[in-house]
Amino acid sequence: MNNLFDFILRYISWFVFLICEIISLVLLFTYNNYQGSIWMSSANVVTGKVYEVNAGVEQFFSLTDINEQLSKRNLYLEQRVQDLTSQIAAQTGDSSLMKFENYELMKKFNLISAKVVSNSINKRNNLITIDKGEIDGVRKDMGVACGSGVVGIVFMTGRHYSVVMPILNSNSSISCTINKRGYFGYLHWTGGNSRIAFMDEVPRHAHFNLYDKVVTSGYSSVFPPGIEIGKIIHVYNSSDGLSYRCMVELSTNFAKLRDVSVIDDAQMKERIDILRAAQDSLEKK
């Protein structure tokens, strides 16, 4: 307490000066119109800048929700385009397009929006963790996509989080097709470049061009048909010479992946159960 009194007594002249200055300024701006107008103008400028900065901060933090909505919307629009394309094919009888019945499944999907909380791209078996789990309706073997294309398949679920096996995993194998060509194969990643994967088992009689799109085939029980995977940028012969191997530039940039959608198909569990039952039956023979 004595130290406080000593401090006040030592600097009392400064305190008196500051108090007098404040009183003088209040009287000056209150009873003089010109000085008062200058003060109000300056205060408005400062206040405006503060509001401007505050609005910028609010807009920045709202970008997360906007990105999530755009990602979900892009995925929906991509599916809608493929749906309309298939209807045209059904009307015109163009056999180079996929069957209309395959696209009917897309109408039964519920997209569960999720955010990526951890991700890796430089390992041979990369994994992605998202912030949605069993209580949100996420189940094992569900497909995962983003606004630009396929991401991977749900590998493991917890109550609040799930682990996704992305395309960038040596154990990943996704059924795919060359868009509008009707040729099918399987997408694999061999490591290295996170933007490059390979479509294997494309038949030798297939006719297609560089930069043709590669999309999901719809023949698996995970993804609907028509979700973009990437585009063909090079073609090789397979090691046995019986098929083609296509180098695919992935449409999904995993290094910048933030928002994804888990594809909830009401009939997916039934299809998976039937497929597994058939496989078990074959193994027992």
Coordinates of C-alpha atoms in Angstrom, one line a residue:
M1 CA 0.0 0.0 0.0
N2 CA 2.9 2.3 0.9
N3 CA 4.4 1.7 -2.6
L4 CA 1.2 2.8 -4.2
F5 CA 1.1 6.0 -2.3
D6 CA 4.7 6.6 -3.1
F7 CA 4.0 6.1 -6.8
I8 CA 1.1 8.5 -6.8
L9 CA 3.0 11.2 -4.9
R10 CA 6.0 10.8 -7.3
Y11 CA 3.9 11.2 -10.4
I12 CA 1.0 13.4 -9.0
S13 CA 1.9 16.3 -11.3
W14 CA 1.5 14.1 -14.4
F15 CA -1.9 12.8 -13.2
V16 CA -3.1 16.4 -12.6
F17 CA -1.9 17.3 -16.0
L18 CA -3.7 14.4 -17.7
I19 CA -7.0 15.2 -15.8
C20 CA -6.7 18.9 -16.8
E21 CA -6.1 17.9 -20.4
I22 CA -9.1 15.6 -20.5
I23 CA -11.4 18.3 -19.0
S24 CA -10.1 20.8 -21.5
L25 CA -10.7 18.6 -24.5
V26 CA -14.2 17.8 -23.3
L27 CA -15.0 21.5 -22.9
L28 CA -13.4 22.3 -26.2
F29 CA -15.3 19.7 -28.3
T30 CA -18.6 20.2 -26.3
Y31 CA -18.9 24.0 -26.5
N32 CA -17.3 24.7 -29.9
N33 CA -19.2 23.7 -33.0
Y34 CA -16.2 23.6 -35.3
Q35 CA -14.0 21.5 -33.1
G36 CA -16.9 19.3 -32.2
S37 CA -17.6 18.6 -35.9
I38 CA -14.0 17.7 -36.5
W39 CA -14.1 15.3 -33.5
M40 CA -17.3 13.6 -34.7
S41 CA -15.8 13.2 -38.2
S42 CA -12.7 11.6 -36.9
A43 CA -14.6 9.4 -34.6
N44 CA -16.8 8.3 -37.5
V45 CA -13.8 7.4 -39.6
V46 CA -12.3 5.3 -36.8
T47 CA -15.6 3.7 -36.1
G48 CA -16.1 2.9 -39.8
K49 CA -12.7 1.3 -40.0
V50 CA -13.4 -0.8 -36.9
Y51 CA -16.7 -2.0 -38.4
E52 CA -14.9 -2.7 -41.7
V53 CA -12.3 -4.8 -40.0
N54 CA -15.0 -6.6 -38.0
A55 CA -17.0 -7.4 -41.1
G56 CA -13.9 -8.7 -42.9
V57 CA -13.2 -11.0 -40.0
E58 CA -16.8 -12.3 -39.9
Q59 CA -16.7 -12.9 -43.7
F60 CA -13.4 -14.8 -43.4
F61 CA -14.8 -17.2 -40.8
S62 CA -18.0 -17.6 -42.8
L63 CA -16.0 -18.9 -45.7
T64 CA -15.9 -22.4 -44.1
D65 CA -19.6 -22.7 -44.3
I66 CA -19.7 -21.3 -47.8
N67 CA -17.1 -23.8 -49.0
E68 CA -19.0 -26.6 -47.4
Q69 CA -22.2 -25.6 -49.2
L70 CA -20.4 -25.2 -52.5
S71 CA -18.7 -28.6 -52.2
K72 CA -22.1 -30.2 -51.6
R73 CA -23.7 -28.3 -54.4
N74 CA -21.0 -29.1 -56.9
L75 CA -21.3 -32.8 -56.2
Y76 CA -25.1 -32.6 -56.6
L77 CA -24.8 -30.7 -59.9
E78 CA -22.3 -33.2 -61.2
Q79 CA -24.7 -36.1 -60.4
R80 CA -27.6 -34.1 -62.0
V81 CA -25.7 -33.6 -65.2
Q82 CA -24.9 -37.3 -65.4
D83 CA -28.6 -38.1 -64.7
L84 CA -29.8 -35.8 -67.5
T85 CA -27.2 -37.3 -69.9
S86 CA -28.4 -40.8 -69.1
Q87 CA -32.0 -39.8 -69.8
I88 CA -30.9 -38.5 -73.2
A89 CA -29.2 -41.8 -73.9
A90 CA -32.3 -43.7 -72.9
Q91 CA -34.4 -41.6 -75.4
T92 CA -31.9 -41.7 -78.3
G93 CA -30.7 -45.3 -77.8
D94 CA -27.1 -44.2 -77.8
S95 CA -25.3 -47.4 -76.5
S96 CA -22.1 -45.5 -75.8
L97 CA -23.7 -44.0 -72.8
M98 CA -24.5 -45.8 -69.5
K99 CA -27.9 -47.2 -68.9
F100 CA -30.5 -45.0 -67.4
E101 CA -31.4 -47.5 -64.7
N102 CA -28.0 -47.1 -63.1
Y103 CA -28.6 -43.4 -62.4
E104 CA -31.9 -44.0 -60.6
L105 CA -29.8 -44.8 -57.5
M106 CA -28.6 -41.2 -57.2
K107 CA -32.1 -40.0 -56.3
K108 CA -31.9 -42.0 -53.1
F109 CA -28.7 -40.5 -51.7
N110 CA -28.4 -38.3 -48.7
L111 CA -25.1 -36.3 -48.6
I112 CA -23.5 -36.0 -45.2
S113 CA -21.3 -32.9 -45.1
A114 CA -18.0 -33.4 -43.2
K115 CA -14.7 -31.6 -42.7
V116 CA -11.3 -33.1 -43.0
V117 CA -9.5 -32.9 -39.6
S118 CA -6.3 -34.8 -40.6
N119 CA -4.9 -35.9 -44.0
S120 CA -1.7 -37.2 -45.5
I121 CA -0.5 -37.4 -49.1
N122 CA 3.1 -38.5 -48.9
K123 CA 2.7 -42.1 -47.5
R124 CA 2.0 -45.3 -49.4
N125 CA -1.1 -45.9 -47.4
N126 CA -2.6 -42.5 -46.7
L127 CA -5.7 -42.1 -44.5
I128 CA -8.1 -39.2 -44.0
T129 CA -10.0 -38.4 -40.8
I130 CA -13.3 -36.6 -41.0
D131 CA -15.4 -35.0 -38.2
K132 CA -18.5 -37.1 -38.7
G133 CA -19.2 -40.6 -37.3
E134 CA -21.8 -43.2 -36.5
I135 CA -24.1 -40.7 -34.7
D136 CA -24.2 -38.6 -37.9
G137 CA -25.2 -41.6 -40.0
V138 CA -21.7 -42.5 -41.4
R139 CA -21.1 -46.2 -41.9
K140 CA -18.2 -48.4 -43.1
D141 CA -17.9 -48.7 -46.9
M142 CA -19.7 -45.5 -47.7
G143 CA -18.3 -43.5 -50.6
V144 CA -16.8 -40.1 -50.0
A145 CA -16.6 -37.3 -52.6
C146 CA -16.0 -33.6 -52.8
G147 CA -17.1 -30.9 -55.2
S148 CA -14.3 -31.8 -57.7
G149 CA -14.6 -35.6 -57.6
V150 CA -14.1 -38.8 -55.8
V151 CA -12.2 -38.9 -52.5
G152 CA -12.3 -42.5 -51.2
I153 CA -14.3 -45.0 -49.1
V154 CA -15.1 -45.0 -45.4
F155 CA -12.7 -47.5 -43.8
M156 CA -13.5 -47.2 -40.1
T157 CA -16.1 -45.4 -38.0
G158 CA -16.3 -44.1 -34.4
R159 CA -19.1 -42.2 -32.7
H160 CA -17.9 -38.8 -33.7
Y161 CA -15.2 -39.4 -36.3
S162 CA -14.5 -41.6 -39.2
V163 CA -11.4 -42.7 -41.1
V164 CA -11.5 -42.7 -44.9
M165 CA -9.3 -44.7 -47.3
P166 CA -8.6 -42.3 -50.1
I167 CA -7.7 -42.9 -53.7
L168 CA -4.1 -42.2 -52.5
N169 CA -3.8 -45.6 -50.7
S170 CA -2.2 -48.7 -52.2
N171 CA -5.1 -50.8 -51.0
S172 CA -7.7 -48.6 -52.8
S173 CA -9.4 -50.0 -55.9
I174 CA -12.4 -48.1 -57.4
S175 CA -14.5 -49.4 -60.3
C176 CA -14.4 -46.7 -63.0
T177 CA -15.3 -46.1 -66.6
I178 CA -14.2 -43.8 -69.5
N179 CA -17.0 -41.3 -69.7
K180 CA -19.3 -41.8 -72.8
R181 CA -17.1 -44.7 -74.0
G182 CA -18.4 -47.6 -71.9
Y183 CA -15.1 -49.2 -71.2
F184 CA -14.5 -50.2 -67.6
G185 CA -11.4 -50.7 -65.4
Y186 CA -10.1 -50.3 -61.8
L187 CA -8.4 -47.2 -60.4
H188 CA -5.2 -47.8 -58.4
W189 CA -2.6 -45.5 -56.9
T190 CA 1.1 -46.6 -56.9
G191 CA 2.5 -43.9 -54.7
G192 CA 4.5 -40.8 -55.5
N193 CA 2.5 -37.9 -57.2
S194 CA -0.7 -37.2 -55.3
R195 CA -2.4 -36.0 -58.6
I196 CA -1.7 -39.2 -60.6
A197 CA -3.3 -42.7 -60.5
F198 CA -3.8 -45.5 -63.0
M199 CA -6.8 -47.1 -64.5
D200 CA -6.0 -50.8 -65.1
E201 CA -7.7 -53.6 -67.1
V202 CA -9.0 -51.4 -69.9
P203 CA -9.6 -53.8 -72.8
R204 CA -7.4 -53.8 -75.9
H205 CA -10.3 -53.2 -78.2
A206 CA -11.3 -50.0 -76.4
H207 CA -11.4 -46.8 -78.4
F208 CA -10.9 -43.6 -76.5
N209 CA -8.8 -40.4 -76.6
L210 CA -6.4 -38.6 -74.4
Y211 CA -8.1 -36.2 -71.9
D212 CA -11.3 -38.3 -71.9
K213 CA -12.9 -38.1 -68.4
V214 CA -12.8 -41.1 -66.1
V215 CA -15.8 -41.4 -63.8
T216 CA -17.2 -43.9 -61.4
S217 CA -18.9 -46.8 -63.1
G218 CA -21.8 -47.4 -60.7
Y219 CA -21.0 -51.1 -60.8
S220 CA -19.7 -51.2 -57.3
S221 CA -21.9 -50.9 -54.2
V222 CA -20.2 -47.8 -53.0
F223 CA -20.4 -45.0 -55.6
P224 CA -23.1 -44.0 -58.0
P225 CA -22.2 -43.8 -61.6
G226 CA -20.8 -40.6 -63.1
I227 CA -18.8 -39.0 -60.3
E228 CA -15.7 -37.5 -61.8
I229 CA -12.3 -39.1 -61.0
G230 CA -10.0 -37.4 -63.4
K231 CA -8.9 -37.4 -67.1
I232 CA -6.6 -39.7 -69.1
I233 CA -3.2 -38.1 -69.9
H234 CA -1.2 -41.1 -71.0
V235 CA -1.8 -44.7 -72.2
Y236 CA 0.5 -47.7 -71.7
N237 CA 0.3 -51.4 -72.4
S238 CA -0.3 -53.6 -69.3
S239 CA 2.5 -55.8 -68.1
D240 CA 1.0 -58.9 -69.7
G241 CA 0.1 -57.0 -72.9
L242 CA -3.6 -58.1 -72.7
S243 CA -5.0 -54.7 -71.8
Y244 CA -4.3 -51.0 -71.5
R245 CA -3.1 -49.0 -68.5
C246 CA -4.2 -45.4 -68.5
M247 CA -2.5 -42.7 -66.5
V248 CA -5.2 -40.5 -64.9
E249 CA -4.8 -37.0 -63.6
L250 CA -7.0 -36.9 -60.6
S251 CA -9.6 -34.1 -60.4
T252 CA -9.4 -34.0 -56.6
N253 CA -6.5 -32.0 -55.1
F254 CA -5.9 -33.9 -51.9
A255 CA -3.3 -31.4 -50.7
K256 CA -6.0 -28.8 -50.4
L257 CA -8.9 -31.0 -49.3
R258 CA -11.0 -29.5 -46.6
D259 CA -14.8 -30.2 -47.2
V260 CA -16.2 -33.6 -48.3
S261 CA -19.6 -35.3 -48.6
V262 CA -20.3 -38.9 -47.4
I263 CA -22.7 -40.6 -49.8
D264 CA -25.5 -42.2 -47.8
D265 CA -27.3 -44.7 -50.0
A266 CA -30.3 -46.3 -48.3
Q267 CA -29.8 -49.5 -50.3
M268 CA -26.1 -49.7 -50.1
K269 CA -26.0 -51.9 -47.0
E270 CA -28.3 -54.4 -48.7
R271 CA -26.2 -54.5 -51.8
I272 CA -23.0 -55.0 -49.8
D273 CA -24.6 -57.8 -47.7
I274 CA -25.7 -59.6 -50.8
L275 CA -22.3 -59.2 -52.5
R276 CA -20.5 -60.6 -49.4
A277 CA -23.0 -63.5 -49.1
A278 CA -22.3 -64.4 -52.7
Q279 CA -18.5 -64.2 -52.2
D280 CA -18.8 -66.4 -49.1
S281 CA -20.9 -68.9 -51.0
L282 CA -18.3 -69.1 -53.8
E283 CA -15.4 -69.5 -51.3
K284 CA -17.2 -72.5 -49.7
K285 CA -17.5 -74.4 -53.0

